Amino acid sequence: MQTKDPQKGYVAILGWSLRCIDALEKFDRRYVIVAPQWAEDYATQHGIPFVSWDFERLNDRSFELSTTLKDMGVDVAIPLFEETVEWAGAINSVLMKNPRLLGQSMLFRDKSLMKRRAQLGGIRVGIFEEAMDHTDVIRFLKRVNQTLLKLDGDPNDPIHFKAFDKAGCLGHRVIRSPDDVAAIADDEFPALLESHLDGWEFAVEAWIKDRKIQFLNISEYVTLGYSVFVPATPELEKYRAKITEQIEKLIEVFDIDFGFIHPEYFVTNDGTMYFGEVAYRPPGFNAFELMERAYGFNAYQALVLAFDPKATQDELDAFFPTPIKDAKGHAGCFGVYPRRRVVSELSIPPETENDPYFEFHELAPPMESKVTKRTAFGTHWGLVYFFGEDPHRLRDLLKAQEELDFYL
Amino acid sequence: MTTSFQDETLSPILRSFEHVLSQLSTASSAGKATYQGRMLDTIKRLLKHPEGIAALEPRVEELEQAGIFAGTDWATPSSLIPGMVGNTLKMAEPRTVALECVSLLRFLSAARDEKARPSLPSEHARHFLAQVLALNLDRILGAHHEADRVKARELDGAVDALLKHILASIGTEGILGQLVDEVWRILRQRPIQVDHVKSMILQIALAMNEEGQSFSTSDTRLGAGRLISALFGPTELCREDPGLEVYRDRLAASDTGTLQAEASGMARAMHDTGLVSDYHAVFLRFVLESGHGYLVSDALGLSNTGLDSFRCYQALVQQLIEVAVHPGTAQAALGIALILERGILYSPPIAPSLWRLLGSKLTPACEASLTSAFGVGATPHQRLVAGVMLLLGQPLGIGQGNNPTCQSARALSMWALNDPDYLLWQLAQATSNDRVIMYFEGKPLDSALLPAGLALHTPLDADPVSIVLVPHLDRIYAEMGRLVAGRAEDPHRWINPELHGWWVGREFHIAVDIATGKLSEYDKFIRDFHTAYHPLHNGNEPVIHPQPAGIAVTDSQGAFVGWHAISIIRVALDQSGVMRVYFFNPNNDSGQDWGDGIVVSTQGNGEHLGEASLPFSQFTSRLYIFHDDGLKTVSESPVDEDEIGIIRDLALQSWARNRH
């Protein structure tokens, strides 16, 4: 095991991720994992520093957690999952004696507040509104389409419906007609409504230290919710300078001193950038793994460096590679959803498995044979990983996976 | 060009392989598990590639060091069981199959290079692989069953190729020889259940047909020939395995001299191997039906004792043959022969008990259990009578199957050996009332009213008597355990005499303290065992009844595995003057390696059929419970302190390592 350097920072990780723990075991920072009790046995068994905590409980005990961590000598808390972002904000405001950090984390947790803040700061966003019930959704759908000068009977332009505080695609619906509105359950409100932007959607991963971007990655979506790869194609990378400008704006507007952000943008045909949303935690869809494959650096260790108040600029400079130039190839992954209503077994299609770009999959055999109907963009059943030199070939390969059955 | 094509398809797989391997090998112990799955996926792809095995082989050591086996049963190769490999290789989950393949390649590298793995001596690795190959000859020979073919699995071709590769590396010769030796070793323990032995012999027969040329060592050939002929052609008239119908026609057309020769041929093959051919059953039924009943004793190979017994109880024996000996239950003939040789029919209640058994009508529940275990070939009643013949003939041949019921199996064996009348009474209770009532310290325990014991289901892989009785005995045993649960000592102190019989000594000795699990007065325990059982220290008194005893079972590394019930049959000098304990182990194969050079012998050291044995001191070093009748007072020849020291050290090196 890597020896720990007591001169460097001591970090608390909020959330349980074996990949992250593995990265920390191999890193020189002291760490402690704060996670629910069910993980405790595994932690004890493998000698992982552990504090048991129930994040689902109300916030009234968060001060207790901050005190516990402070007494241990922890310098900073790092959120791994959407649900732990405001916990990290609350803890860090105590550890760093900076109450602003809690408010900042609240912005990251509420998609509507986030958009307003961006808009106030002069960042371009689409039309959006908050919906408290079904009628709000119908009204927004009508108003948006009126604005677009559609007549009754013309096919509607879709709108997007997103839960306020869920990660990524969870609870994200595309609404085209009042019928779609009827399918929304009461408990999905309140929610955020957005107009649809015709453009190229992509995500950015940015490590920030001292208000400066330390490393910026562009993740190209092939199909939203299905597939992503890094580094992006040259066609998207040509916007890198513009994108960097946008991220610097975000840093200003959201007052980000340090940490890691994961925003999503649209770029329209004329090169205009629209801000979608931003998260203050590692992305889902395992972009960290893809970056490790493409660049060879460990993104979780990078996360720790970006949060650690004791990390130096020299250390950061030595850690990060040069974007694009240092990539050994392009790494992508595809999220599998069963295409059939009834499935009995996992079967990797031969055309996937025999492709030279295919690496491995993390698909689980089906637990039950009936597939729940997908109403919103939901959770995939696992990821399939690819790696290769040609980004266009990789993109087409990822696209082709959508037509294949992984569950029979 | 084929080569360049294959290079082209192999290199991307190897690229992923190397990447994932580096992830796995640098992962911390907490992270290993998250990389094993993807590693196995890339191994699977490699295995499916025509050049895959060759590419995988040199990387096996690296894989092992990276932790591919970490946290799995495969992590300690020395405790893997060759018999389980075949099933794993047929599993649906390709990752498990891939892991087993890597494990086999690891054994192969150990077998080739003595220095490769200190924990896995090449001799052991060779032996392991030989057994795996022997048990999976059908795959190597391409003789897949139709059922296998129908549900072909993704890695089947790769696994077949791997087995062939291993075979090519370590050679055919050893395999068949080993398999033949293995079969003989098992048969010398005279197990009641021989189905798996029969299937191994079938494998040998197939292999000899296929590989006739290369299979040349005459010794092995002879040993194999005897096994195959004992099953498929024991005598002149059925030498070429003509089929039961044809054989019967031939018998009908034979003269007395030929029939006489057939009878002695059948008997010879049966007693030589412990296997009874279906032709033997046909022969016995033929001679009884055709008025040649005088040939029965010859066909059973009876000695003077057996013959006398047979003559005294001729009607009973003929009826037993009539009911129990059919093609499919032919083994019962051996049981009948051995019952006659044991002379137990002279004990007054036995013959009437057997008549009761012959006339009994089984309850629907008993019939259902027997049918689900054995199928519909013979009637449940025929199965049961055949099973009783086998158990009474070979009390030490019973095995617990793959069930946690060593106590019940031991009890059945003891009763068959010591108190067959009681056994038959228990059986009658179960077959007519679906219940067994036993008394514990005066309190009746009715198995029909008790909850399940250690075995949650009726055992299906056991002999007919066990199928009927073990569920009842197991419940009673568990209930006895519950009744004494509050007492501060080992429950077997009270359970053993109550469960097995009055003859179990009431003086109870145990080597460990129950509360702490630590050794307690261990030297005294060793000395007491000598004065109770060692003929040179107990006034030369033999073991009178089989006595239950508890063993701390250890694996071949000497590491503690668990507590196990056995019975001590006798203590005597073997032919080379070593004092040995001869005992019965209800485990299905007694020939086990308990580490530190303690290898349980089953033949060649004076064992009777079915007995296992160890030199007295080695046995004592694994003993933790024994009973004594309490008749001895003071030992005239004290036990040498050095001897006690040797035994204590053997125990402390193994199961008692953390108990002192």
PDB file of C-alpha atoms in Angstrom, chain A residues 45-166:
ATOM      1  CA  GLN A  45     -12.573  -6.426   6.366  1.00  0.00           C
ATOM      2  CA  HIS A  46     -10.280  -4.508   4.035  1.00  0.00           C
ATOM      3  CA  GLY A  47      -8.964  -2.028   6.592  1.00  0.00           C
ATOM      4  CA  ILE A  48     -10.619   0.969   4.961  1.00  0.00           C
ATOM      5  CA  PRO A  49     -10.900   4.032   7.246  1.00  0.00           C
ATOM      6  CA  PHE A  50     -14.633   4.382   7.678  1.00  0.00           C
ATOM      7  CA  VAL A  51     -17.264   6.562   9.313  1.00  0.00           C
ATOM      8  CA  SER A  52     -20.776   5.204   9.124  1.00  0.00           C
ATOM      9  CA  TRP A  53     -23.353   7.824   8.165  1.00  0.00           C
ATOM     10  CA  ASP A  54     -26.912   7.803   6.926  1.00  0.00           C
ATOM     11  CA  PHE A  55     -27.216  10.528   4.263  1.00  0.00           C
ATOM     12  CA  GLU A  56     -30.944   9.999   3.909  1.00  0.00           C
ATOM     13  CA  ARG A  57     -31.604  11.367   7.374  1.00  0.00           C
ATOM     14  CA  LEU A  58     -32.437  15.013   7.794  1.00  0.00           C
ATOM     15  CA  ASN A  59     -29.694  17.575   7.942  1.00  0.00           C
ATOM     16  CA  ASP A  60     -30.089  18.332  11.639  1.00  0.00           C
ATOM     17  CA  ARG A  61     -27.116  16.164  12.519  1.00  0.00           C
ATOM     18  CA  SER A  62     -24.760  17.398   9.822  1.00  0.00           C
ATOM     19  CA  PHE A  63     -22.981  19.544  12.382  1.00  0.00           C
ATOM     20  CA  GLU A  64     -22.222  16.383  14.346  1.00  0.00           C
ATOM     21  CA  LEU A  65     -20.605  14.874  11.256  1.00  0.00           C
ATOM     22  CA  SER A  66     -18.600  18.060  10.646  1.00  0.00           C
ATOM     23  CA  THR A  67     -17.363  18.006  14.225  1.00  0.00           C
ATOM     24  CA  THR A  68     -16.427  14.341  14.028  1.00  0.00           C
ATOM     25  CA  LEU A  69     -14.432  14.939  10.850  1.00  0.00           C
ATOM     26  CA  LYS A  70     -12.871  18.113  12.214  1.00  0.00           C
ATOM     27  CA  ASP A  71     -11.725  16.287  15.342  1.00  0.00           C
ATOM     28  CA  MET A  72     -10.140  13.649  13.136  1.00  0.00           C
ATOM     29  CA  GLY A  73      -8.146  16.375  11.424  1.00  0.00           C
ATOM     30  CA  VAL A  74      -9.905  16.166   8.064  1.00  0.00           C
ATOM     31  CA  ASP A  75      -9.230  19.137   5.773  1.00  0.00           C
ATOM     32  CA  VAL A  76     -12.005  18.801   3.225  1.00  0.00           C
ATOM     33  CA  ALA A  77     -15.045  16.683   2.297  1.00  0.00           C
ATOM     34  CA  ILE A  78     -15.531  15.480  -1.276  1.00  0.00           C
ATOM     35  CA  PRO A  79     -18.975  14.485  -2.581  1.00  0.00           C
ATOM     36  CA  LEU A  80     -19.206  11.460  -4.861  1.00  0.00           C
ATOM     37  CA  PHE A  81     -22.912  11.428  -5.557  1.00  0.00           C
ATOM     38  CA  GLU A  82     -25.589  14.035  -6.170  1.00  0.00           C
ATOM     39  CA  GLU A  83     -27.196  13.252  -2.812  1.00  0.00           C
ATOM     40  CA  THR A  84     -24.002  14.087  -0.920  1.00  0.00           C
ATOM     41  CA  VAL A  85     -23.257  17.434  -2.576  1.00  0.00           C
ATOM     42  CA  GLU A  86     -24.961  19.599   0.024  1.00  0.00           C
ATOM     43  CA  TRP A  87     -23.578  17.436   2.820  1.00  0.00           C
ATOM     44  CA  ALA A  88     -20.111  18.255   1.514  1.00  0.00           C
ATOM     45  CA  GLY A  89     -21.073  21.941   1.309  1.00  0.00           C
ATOM     46  CA  ALA A  90     -22.288  21.934   4.900  1.00  0.00           C
ATOM     47  CA  ILE A  91     -19.235  20.097   6.187  1.00  0.00           C
ATOM     48  CA  ASN A  92     -16.753  22.197   4.253  1.00  0.00           C
ATOM     49  CA  SER A  93     -18.341  25.432   5.444  1.00  0.00           C
ATOM     50  CA  VAL A  94     -17.472  24.267   8.973  1.00  0.00           C
ATOM     51  CA  LEU A  95     -14.055  22.782   8.172  1.00  0.00           C
ATOM     52  CA  MET A  96     -12.954  25.833   6.171  1.00  0.00           C
ATOM     53  CA  LYS A  97     -14.900  28.391   8.217  1.00  0.00           C
ATOM     54  CA  ASN A  98     -16.585  29.607   5.051  1.00  0.00           C
ATOM     55  CA  PRO A  99     -20.419  29.661   5.310  1.00  0.00           C
ATOM     56  CA  ARG A 100     -20.722  30.580   1.620  1.00  0.00           C
ATOM     57  CA  LEU A 101     -19.842  26.987   0.654  1.00  0.00           C
ATOM     58  CA  LEU A 102     -23.170  25.672   1.948  1.00  0.00           C
ATOM     59  CA  GLY A 103     -25.163  28.163  -0.102  1.00  0.00           C
ATOM     60  CA  GLN A 104     -23.046  27.375  -3.136  1.00  0.00           C
ATOM     61  CA  SER A 105     -23.773  23.671  -2.784  1.00  0.00           C
ATOM     62  CA  MET A 106     -27.501  24.388  -2.643  1.00  0.00           C
ATOM     63  CA  LEU A 107     -27.225  26.071  -6.041  1.00  0.00           C
ATOM     64  CA  PHE A 108     -25.681  22.930  -7.459  1.00  0.00           C
ATOM     65  CA  ARG A 109     -28.471  20.798  -6.027  1.00  0.00           C
ATOM     66  CA  ASP A 110     -31.416  22.719  -7.459  1.00  0.00           C
ATOM     67  CA  LYS A 111     -31.643  22.788 -11.223  1.00  0.00           C
ATOM     68  CA  SER A 112     -33.923  25.783 -11.249  1.00  0.00           C
ATOM     69  CA  LEU A 113     -31.838  27.940  -8.893  1.00  0.00           C
ATOM     70  CA  MET A 114     -28.770  26.915 -10.853  1.00  0.00           C
ATOM     71  CA  LYS A 115     -30.244  28.169 -14.123  1.00  0.00           C
ATOM     72  CA  ARG A 116     -31.367  31.437 -12.621  1.00  0.00           C
ATOM     73  CA  ARG A 117     -27.944  32.057 -11.162  1.00  0.00           C
ATOM     74  CA  ALA A 118     -26.347  31.342 -14.541  1.00  0.00           C
ATOM     75  CA  GLN A 119     -28.774  33.648 -16.282  1.00  0.00           C
ATOM     76  CA  LEU A 120     -28.118  36.432 -13.784  1.00  0.00           C
ATOM     77  CA  GLY A 121     -24.429  36.069 -14.492  1.00  0.00           C
ATOM     78  CA  GLY A 122     -24.977  36.532 -18.218  1.00  0.00           C
ATOM     79  CA  ILE A 123     -24.641  32.925 -19.269  1.00  0.00           C
ATOM     80  CA  ARG A 124     -26.916  31.950 -22.112  1.00  0.00           C
ATOM     81  CA  VAL A 125     -29.569  29.418 -21.155  1.00  0.00           C
ATOM     82  CA  GLY A 126     -32.721  28.167 -22.908  1.00  0.00           C
ATOM     83  CA  ILE A 127     -36.215  29.177 -21.863  1.00  0.00           C
ATOM     84  CA  PHE A 128     -37.125  27.557 -18.586  1.00  0.00           C
ATOM     85  CA  GLU A 129     -39.788  27.600 -15.940  1.00  0.00           C
ATOM     86  CA  GLU A 130     -40.683  25.786 -12.760  1.00  0.00           C
ATOM     87  CA  ALA A 131     -43.667  23.461 -12.744  1.00  0.00           C
ATOM     88  CA  MET A 132     -45.660  22.672  -9.637  1.00  0.00           C
ATOM     89  CA  ASP A 133     -48.263  20.477 -11.323  1.00  0.00           C
ATOM     90  CA  HIS A 134     -49.505  19.096 -14.666  1.00  0.00           C
ATOM     91  CA  THR A 135     -51.227  22.298 -15.793  1.00  0.00           C
ATOM     92  CA  ASP A 136     -47.938  24.187 -15.573  1.00  0.00           C
ATOM     93  CA  VAL A 137     -46.403  21.672 -17.974  1.00  0.00           C
ATOM     94  CA  ILE A 138     -49.209  21.962 -20.510  1.00  0.00           C
ATOM     95  CA  ARG A 139     -49.095  25.740 -20.355  1.00  0.00           C
ATOM     96  CA  PHE A 140     -45.332  25.782 -20.906  1.00  0.00           C
ATOM     97  CA  LEU A 141     -45.616  23.365 -23.831  1.00  0.00           C
ATOM     98  CA  LYS A 142     -48.250  25.599 -25.450  1.00  0.00           C
ATOM     99  CA  ARG A 143     -46.433  28.871 -24.813  1.00  0.00           C
ATOM    100  CA  VAL A 144     -43.142  27.604 -26.189  1.00  0.00           C
ATOM    101  CA  ASN A 145     -44.813  26.356 -29.359  1.00  0.00           C
ATOM    102  CA  GLN A 146     -46.772  29.590 -29.753  1.00  0.00           C
ATOM    103  CA  THR A 147     -43.516  31.472 -29.591  1.00  0.00           C
ATOM    104  CA  LEU A 148     -42.235  29.292 -32.391  1.00  0.00           C
ATOM    105  CA  LEU A 149     -45.308  30.381 -34.443  1.00  0.00           C
ATOM    106  CA  LYS A 150     -46.706  26.872 -34.709  1.00  0.00           C
ATOM    107  CA  LEU A 151     -50.355  26.490 -35.681  1.00  0.00           C
ATOM    108  CA  ASP A 152     -52.781  24.097 -34.052  1.00  0.00           C
ATOM    109  CA  GLY A 153     -52.166  20.665 -35.566  1.00  0.00           C
ATOM    110  CA  ASP A 154     -48.522  21.285 -36.361  1.00  0.00           C
ATOM    111  CA  PRO A 155     -46.290  18.800 -34.568  1.00  0.00           C
ATOM    112  CA  ASN A 156     -45.077  20.391 -31.330  1.00  0.00           C
ATOM    113  CA  ASP A 157     -41.466  21.124 -30.610  1.00  0.00           C
ATOM    114  CA  PRO A 158     -40.678  19.027 -27.556  1.00  0.00           C
ATOM    115  CA  ILE A 159     -39.923  20.398 -24.112  1.00  0.00           C
ATOM    116  CA  HIS A 160     -37.842  18.826 -21.393  1.00  0.00           C
ATOM    117  CA  PHE A 161     -39.039  17.925 -17.932  1.00  0.00           C
ATOM    118  CA  LYS A 162     -36.390  17.408 -15.248  1.00  0.00           C
ATOM    119  CA  ALA A 163     -36.554  16.653 -11.561  1.00  0.00           C
ATOM    120  CA  PHE A 164     -34.950  19.432  -9.523  1.00  0.00           C
ATOM    121  CA  ASP A 165     -32.461  17.413  -7.592  1.00  0.00           C
ATOM    122  CA  LYS A 166     -31.740  14.163  -9.376  1.00  0.00           C
TER     123      LYS A 166
END
